[in-house]
XYZ file of C-alpha atoms in Angstrom:
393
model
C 51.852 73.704 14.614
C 55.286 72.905 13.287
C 56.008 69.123 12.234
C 56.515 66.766 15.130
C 60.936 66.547 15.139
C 61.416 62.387 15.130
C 65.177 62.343 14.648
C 67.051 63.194 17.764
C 71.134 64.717 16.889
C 73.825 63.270 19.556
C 76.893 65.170 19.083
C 80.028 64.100 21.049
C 83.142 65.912 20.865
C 86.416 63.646 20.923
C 86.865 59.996 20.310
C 89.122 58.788 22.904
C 87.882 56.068 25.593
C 85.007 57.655 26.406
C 83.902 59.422 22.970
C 84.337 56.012 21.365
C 82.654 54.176 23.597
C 79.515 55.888 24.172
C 78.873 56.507 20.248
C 79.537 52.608 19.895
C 76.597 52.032 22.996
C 74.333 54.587 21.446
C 74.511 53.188 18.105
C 73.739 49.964 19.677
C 70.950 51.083 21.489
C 69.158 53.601 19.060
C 67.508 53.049 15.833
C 69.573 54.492 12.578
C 66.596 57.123 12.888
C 68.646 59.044 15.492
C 71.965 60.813 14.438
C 75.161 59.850 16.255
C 77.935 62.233 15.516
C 81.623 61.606 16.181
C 83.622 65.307 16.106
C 87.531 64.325 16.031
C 90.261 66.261 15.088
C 92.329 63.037 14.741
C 92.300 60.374 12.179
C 93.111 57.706 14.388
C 93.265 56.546 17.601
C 95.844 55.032 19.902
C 95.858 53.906 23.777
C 98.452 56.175 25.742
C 99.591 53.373 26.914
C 101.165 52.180 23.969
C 103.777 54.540 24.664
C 104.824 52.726 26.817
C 104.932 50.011 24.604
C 107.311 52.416 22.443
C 109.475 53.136 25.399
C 109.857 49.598 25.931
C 110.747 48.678 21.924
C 108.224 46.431 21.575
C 105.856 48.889 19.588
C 107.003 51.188 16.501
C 105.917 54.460 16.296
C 105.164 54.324 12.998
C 103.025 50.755 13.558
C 99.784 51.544 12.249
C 96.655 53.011 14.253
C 93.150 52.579 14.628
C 91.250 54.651 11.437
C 88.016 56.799 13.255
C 86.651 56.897 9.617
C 85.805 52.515 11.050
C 83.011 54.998 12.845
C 81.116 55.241 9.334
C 80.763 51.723 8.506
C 79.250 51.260 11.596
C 76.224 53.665 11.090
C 77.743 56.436 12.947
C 79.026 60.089 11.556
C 82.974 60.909 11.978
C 83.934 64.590 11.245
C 87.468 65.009 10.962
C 87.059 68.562 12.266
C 87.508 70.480 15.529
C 84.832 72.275 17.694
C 85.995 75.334 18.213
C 82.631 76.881 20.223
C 80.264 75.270 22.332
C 76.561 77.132 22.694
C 74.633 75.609 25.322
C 72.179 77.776 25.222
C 71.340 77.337 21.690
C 72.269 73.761 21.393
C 75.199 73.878 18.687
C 78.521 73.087 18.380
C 80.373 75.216 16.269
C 83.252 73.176 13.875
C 85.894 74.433 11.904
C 85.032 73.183 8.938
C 81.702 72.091 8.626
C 80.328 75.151 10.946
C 77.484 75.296 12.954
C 76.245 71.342 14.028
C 72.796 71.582 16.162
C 72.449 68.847 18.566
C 69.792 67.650 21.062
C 72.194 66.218 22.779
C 75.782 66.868 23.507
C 78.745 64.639 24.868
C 81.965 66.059 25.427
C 84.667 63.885 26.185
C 87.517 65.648 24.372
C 89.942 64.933 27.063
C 93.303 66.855 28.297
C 95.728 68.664 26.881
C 99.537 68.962 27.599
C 100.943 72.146 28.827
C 105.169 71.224 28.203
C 105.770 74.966 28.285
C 104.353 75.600 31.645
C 107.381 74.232 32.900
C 110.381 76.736 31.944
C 113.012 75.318 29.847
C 111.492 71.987 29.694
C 110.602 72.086 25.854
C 113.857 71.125 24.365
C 115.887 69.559 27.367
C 113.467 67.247 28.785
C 111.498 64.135 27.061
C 107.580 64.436 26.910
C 106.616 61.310 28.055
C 102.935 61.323 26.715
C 103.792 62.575 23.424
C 104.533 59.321 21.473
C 106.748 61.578 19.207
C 109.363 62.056 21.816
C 109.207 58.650 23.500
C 111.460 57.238 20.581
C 114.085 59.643 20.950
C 113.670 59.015 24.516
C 114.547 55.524 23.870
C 117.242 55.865 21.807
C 118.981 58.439 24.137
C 118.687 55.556 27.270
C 120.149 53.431 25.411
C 123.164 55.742 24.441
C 123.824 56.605 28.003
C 126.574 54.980 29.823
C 126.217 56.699 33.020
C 124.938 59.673 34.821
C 121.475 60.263 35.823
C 117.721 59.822 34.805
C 115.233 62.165 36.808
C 110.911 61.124 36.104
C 109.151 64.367 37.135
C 105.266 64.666 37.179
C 105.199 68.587 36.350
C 101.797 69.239 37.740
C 98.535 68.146 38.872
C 95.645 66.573 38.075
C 97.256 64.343 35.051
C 96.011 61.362 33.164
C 96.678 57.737 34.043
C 98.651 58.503 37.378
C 100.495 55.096 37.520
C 101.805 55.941 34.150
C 105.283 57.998 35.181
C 105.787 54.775 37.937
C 105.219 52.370 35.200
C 107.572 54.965 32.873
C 110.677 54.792 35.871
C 110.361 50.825 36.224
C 110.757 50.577 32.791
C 113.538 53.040 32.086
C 115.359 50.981 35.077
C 114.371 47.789 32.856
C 115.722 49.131 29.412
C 119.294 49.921 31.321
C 119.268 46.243 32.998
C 119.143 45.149 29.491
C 121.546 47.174 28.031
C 124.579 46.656 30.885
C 124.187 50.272 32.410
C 122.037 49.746 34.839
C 124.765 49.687 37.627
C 125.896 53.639 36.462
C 122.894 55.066 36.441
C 121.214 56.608 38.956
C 117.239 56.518 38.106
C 114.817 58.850 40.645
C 111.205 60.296 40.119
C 110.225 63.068 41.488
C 106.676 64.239 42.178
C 104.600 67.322 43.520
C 102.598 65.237 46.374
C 103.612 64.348 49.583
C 102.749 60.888 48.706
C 103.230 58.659 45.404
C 99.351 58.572 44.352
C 97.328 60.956 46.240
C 94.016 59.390 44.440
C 94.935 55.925 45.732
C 95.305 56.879 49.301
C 99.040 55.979 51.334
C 98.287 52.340 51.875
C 98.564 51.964 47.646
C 100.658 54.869 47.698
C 103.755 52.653 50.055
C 103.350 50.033 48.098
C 104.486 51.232 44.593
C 107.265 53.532 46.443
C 108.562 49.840 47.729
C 107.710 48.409 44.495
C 110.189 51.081 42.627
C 112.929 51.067 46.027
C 112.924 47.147 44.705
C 113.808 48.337 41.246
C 116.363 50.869 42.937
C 114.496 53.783 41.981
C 114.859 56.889 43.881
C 111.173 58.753 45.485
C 111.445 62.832 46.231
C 107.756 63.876 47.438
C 106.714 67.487 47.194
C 109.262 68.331 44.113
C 106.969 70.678 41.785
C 109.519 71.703 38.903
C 109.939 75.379 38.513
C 112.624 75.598 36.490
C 114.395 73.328 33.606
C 118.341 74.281 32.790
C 120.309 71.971 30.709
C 121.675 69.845 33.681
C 119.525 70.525 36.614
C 115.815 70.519 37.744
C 115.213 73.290 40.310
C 111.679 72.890 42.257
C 109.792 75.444 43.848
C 111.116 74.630 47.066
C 113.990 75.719 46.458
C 116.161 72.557 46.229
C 117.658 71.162 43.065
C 118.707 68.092 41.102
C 120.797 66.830 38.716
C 120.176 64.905 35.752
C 121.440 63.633 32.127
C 118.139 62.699 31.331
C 114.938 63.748 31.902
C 111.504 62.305 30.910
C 108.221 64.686 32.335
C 104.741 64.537 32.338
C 104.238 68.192 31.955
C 100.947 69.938 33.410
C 97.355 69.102 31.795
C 94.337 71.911 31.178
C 91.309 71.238 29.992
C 90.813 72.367 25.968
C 90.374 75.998 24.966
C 87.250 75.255 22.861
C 86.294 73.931 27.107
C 87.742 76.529 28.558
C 85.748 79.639 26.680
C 82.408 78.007 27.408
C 80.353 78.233 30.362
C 80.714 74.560 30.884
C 83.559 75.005 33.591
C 84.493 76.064 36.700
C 87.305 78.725 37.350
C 89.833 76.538 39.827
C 93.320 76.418 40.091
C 93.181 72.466 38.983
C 92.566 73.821 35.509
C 88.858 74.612 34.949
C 87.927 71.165 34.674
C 83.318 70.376 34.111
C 81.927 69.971 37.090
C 79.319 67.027 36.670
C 76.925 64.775 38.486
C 79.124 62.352 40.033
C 75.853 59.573 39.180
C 74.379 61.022 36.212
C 77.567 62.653 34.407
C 75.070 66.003 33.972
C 76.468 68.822 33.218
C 74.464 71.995 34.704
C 72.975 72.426 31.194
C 69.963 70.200 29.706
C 70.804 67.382 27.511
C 74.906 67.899 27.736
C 77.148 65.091 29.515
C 80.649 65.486 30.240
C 83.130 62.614 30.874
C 86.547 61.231 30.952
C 89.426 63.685 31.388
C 87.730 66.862 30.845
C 85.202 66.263 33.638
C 85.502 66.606 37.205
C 84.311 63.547 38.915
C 83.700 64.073 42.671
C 82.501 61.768 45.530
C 82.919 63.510 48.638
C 86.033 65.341 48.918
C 87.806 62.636 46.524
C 87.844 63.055 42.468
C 88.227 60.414 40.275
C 90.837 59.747 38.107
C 91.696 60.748 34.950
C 91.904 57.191 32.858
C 90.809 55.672 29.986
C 88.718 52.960 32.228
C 86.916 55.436 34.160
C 85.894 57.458 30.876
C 84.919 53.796 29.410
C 82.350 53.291 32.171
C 81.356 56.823 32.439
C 80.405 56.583 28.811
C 78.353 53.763 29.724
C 76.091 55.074 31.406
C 75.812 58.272 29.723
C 74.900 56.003 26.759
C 71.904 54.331 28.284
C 71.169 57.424 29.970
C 70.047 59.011 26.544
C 68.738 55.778 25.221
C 66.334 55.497 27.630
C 65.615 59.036 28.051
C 64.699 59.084 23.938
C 62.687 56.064 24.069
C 60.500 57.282 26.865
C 59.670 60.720 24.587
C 62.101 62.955 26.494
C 61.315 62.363 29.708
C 64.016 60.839 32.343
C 64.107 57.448 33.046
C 67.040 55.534 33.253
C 68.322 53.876 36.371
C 71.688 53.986 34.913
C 74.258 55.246 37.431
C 78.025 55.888 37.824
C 79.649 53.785 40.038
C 83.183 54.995 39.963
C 84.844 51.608 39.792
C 87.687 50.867 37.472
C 90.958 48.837 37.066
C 94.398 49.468 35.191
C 97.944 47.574 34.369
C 100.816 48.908 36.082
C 104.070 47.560 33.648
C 107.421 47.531 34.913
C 109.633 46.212 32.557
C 110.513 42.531 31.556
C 107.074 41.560 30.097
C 105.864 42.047 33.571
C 102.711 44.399 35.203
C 101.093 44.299 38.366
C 97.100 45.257 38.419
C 95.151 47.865 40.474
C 91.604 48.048 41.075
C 89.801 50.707 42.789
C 86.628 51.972 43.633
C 86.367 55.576 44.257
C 83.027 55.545 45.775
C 83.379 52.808 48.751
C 81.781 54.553 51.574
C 84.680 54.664 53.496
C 87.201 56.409 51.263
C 88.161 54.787 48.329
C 88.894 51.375 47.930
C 91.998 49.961 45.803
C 93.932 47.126 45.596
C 97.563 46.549 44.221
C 98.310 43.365 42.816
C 102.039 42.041 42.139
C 103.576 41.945 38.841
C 102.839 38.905 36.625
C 103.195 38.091 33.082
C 99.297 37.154 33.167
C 98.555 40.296 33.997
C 100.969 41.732 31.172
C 99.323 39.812 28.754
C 95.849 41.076 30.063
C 96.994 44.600 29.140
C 97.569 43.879 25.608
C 93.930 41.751 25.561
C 92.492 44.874 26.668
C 93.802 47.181 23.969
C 92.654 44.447 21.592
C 89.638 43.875 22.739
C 88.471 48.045 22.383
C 89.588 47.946 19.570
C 87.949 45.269 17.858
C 84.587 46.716 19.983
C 84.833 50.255 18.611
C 86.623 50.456 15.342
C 87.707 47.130 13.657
């Protein structure tokens, strides 16, 4: 008989919400005799929503981020690297540079990635709202305009942090308050559901459609760009629109390194991981899947794709394997999901309202819109500081 294997290898794959926080629970919860390894292609991290900060002007793009290499001093391995092959079957990652990582367990919370060039002609006309490159630029050319008209378009779905292009329109509508040009500029957002939020249900749904009508901000339901020409948005309906400016969220997909495994599911919402919506379990022993990448289901509704929900997810996935190592292998946790979360929803003047949901109430999901406040502002940048300070700093 070989000799008895005491160190047990986590591998996760991204460190975004969820990759961050479950190596910072596991580390927590494991003795320095077990391996926690961070696999990042990034060198640092930043909250999408301070792009919004960017939009606003009250965040530089060149301010300085989060190092991962904070990981290290904290007893846990960062690889500046990218997986670029999964093996479930043989339990390794494989990594660009360092090669072939074995792992008794495996994580992957490596997120979403933008598709701009789904969306003909939109690379090069229109403004990539999630890219915190382009939100600058973005900026700059709002505050150049003197009139005309600003279209918001969510290109496709699922995406990441739906209240995000709402929060994006209220803004923009903010920014041209300030700067006088407010009164010649037409701002409208158009999305590809018949309803503002789909994942929120119509009751939350009316109330940020009244929210933005209070901000003057035109709503087009069932507008799925097709097409992007230099002055026009034409939608697979069939109907057109003008605009001057135009700021997208273009379509997500999962990652290729995702895609070419057999961790997903071929559907047209992007061959997302289908997991346990309790457990986070993939179909494969010892591998986890959360945040973005997964697909979350409780019933016939899927939970969103947001930094909170990947948070909690990684939770439990933490204390799942915790317990799991402590009792020899065998499952025992009582940790579950519980598909709660909250977010901010900014819009403009130092202002955000709050929304908290929970996604499996047993009547449909459960959320809650409250007004605009500049408590509730200030709460959003307390959050950002406080993960930070809990996972890197």
């Amino acid at each position: 008989m070989g000799k008895q294997k005491v160190t047990t290898t986590i591998v996760i794959l991204g460190a975004g919400f969820g990759g961050l926080a479950c190596a910072n629970a596991l580390r927590k919860g494991l003795s320095r005799d077990h391996r926690v390894i961070v696999i990042d292609r990034k060198k640092s991290f930043m909250m999408g929503l301070v792009n919004l900060w960017i939009l606003t002007g009250s965040r530089k793009p060149d301010e300085p981020q989060a190092p991962l290499a904070g990981l290290n001093a904290r007893g846990m391995e960062y690889l500046n690297d990218e997986a670029i092959r999964i093996d479930v079957s043989a339990k390794r990652v494989q990594a660009k540079e360092h090669g072939l990582i074995e792992y008794d367990y495996l994580v992957v919370a490596l997120g979403s990635e933008l598709v701009p060039e789904k969306i003909e002609g939109f690379v090069g006309r229109g403004y990539n709202l999630y890219d915190a490159e382009q939100v600058q630029p973005l900026r700059e050319k709002l505050l150049a305009l003197k009139q005309g008209r600003v279209a918001v378009s969510v290109m496709g779905m699922p995406y990441k942090c739906p209240p995000a292009p709402y929060e994006a329109a209220m803004i923009i509508s903010d920014i041209l308050e300030k700067n006088g040009t407010r009164k010649n500029v037409q701002v409208d957002m158009y999305v590809p559901a018949p309803i503002a939020l789909p994942v929120v249900g119509p009751q939350v749904s009316k109330e940020v459609v009244d929210m933005m009508a209070r901000y003057n901000i035109g709503f087009h339901p069932n507008c799925k760009p097709k097409v992007v020409r230099d002055d026009e948005i034409e939608f697979e309906s069939g109907e057109k629109a003008a605009y001057d400016v135009l700021a997208g969220v273009p379509p997500h997909r999962s990652p290729e390194v995702v895609r070419i495994s057999s961790l997903t599911t071929s559907s047209a919402a992007g061959e997302w991981v289908p997991v346990d919506r309790l457990s986070l379990r993939t179909g494969h022993p010892g591998v986890f899947a959360i945040g973005d990448v997964a697909e979350v289901k409780s019933g016939t509704v899927t939970v969103p794709k947001a930094g909170i929900f990947a948070e909690g997810q990684a939770k439990v996935v933490a204390q799942e394997i915790i317990d799991e190592i402590n009792n020899n292998g065998a499952p025992a946790s009582s940790a579950a999901y519980n598909g709660q979360g909250f977010c901010f929803m900014e819009v403009g003047n130092n202002m955000a309202g709050f929304v908290e949901a929970d996604f499996y109430h047993e009547g449909g999901p459960a959320v809650r819109l409250e007004p605009p406040s500049a408590q509730n502002y200030e709460k959003k940048h307390d959050f950002e500081r406080s993960r930070l300070k809990e996972w890197l700093l």
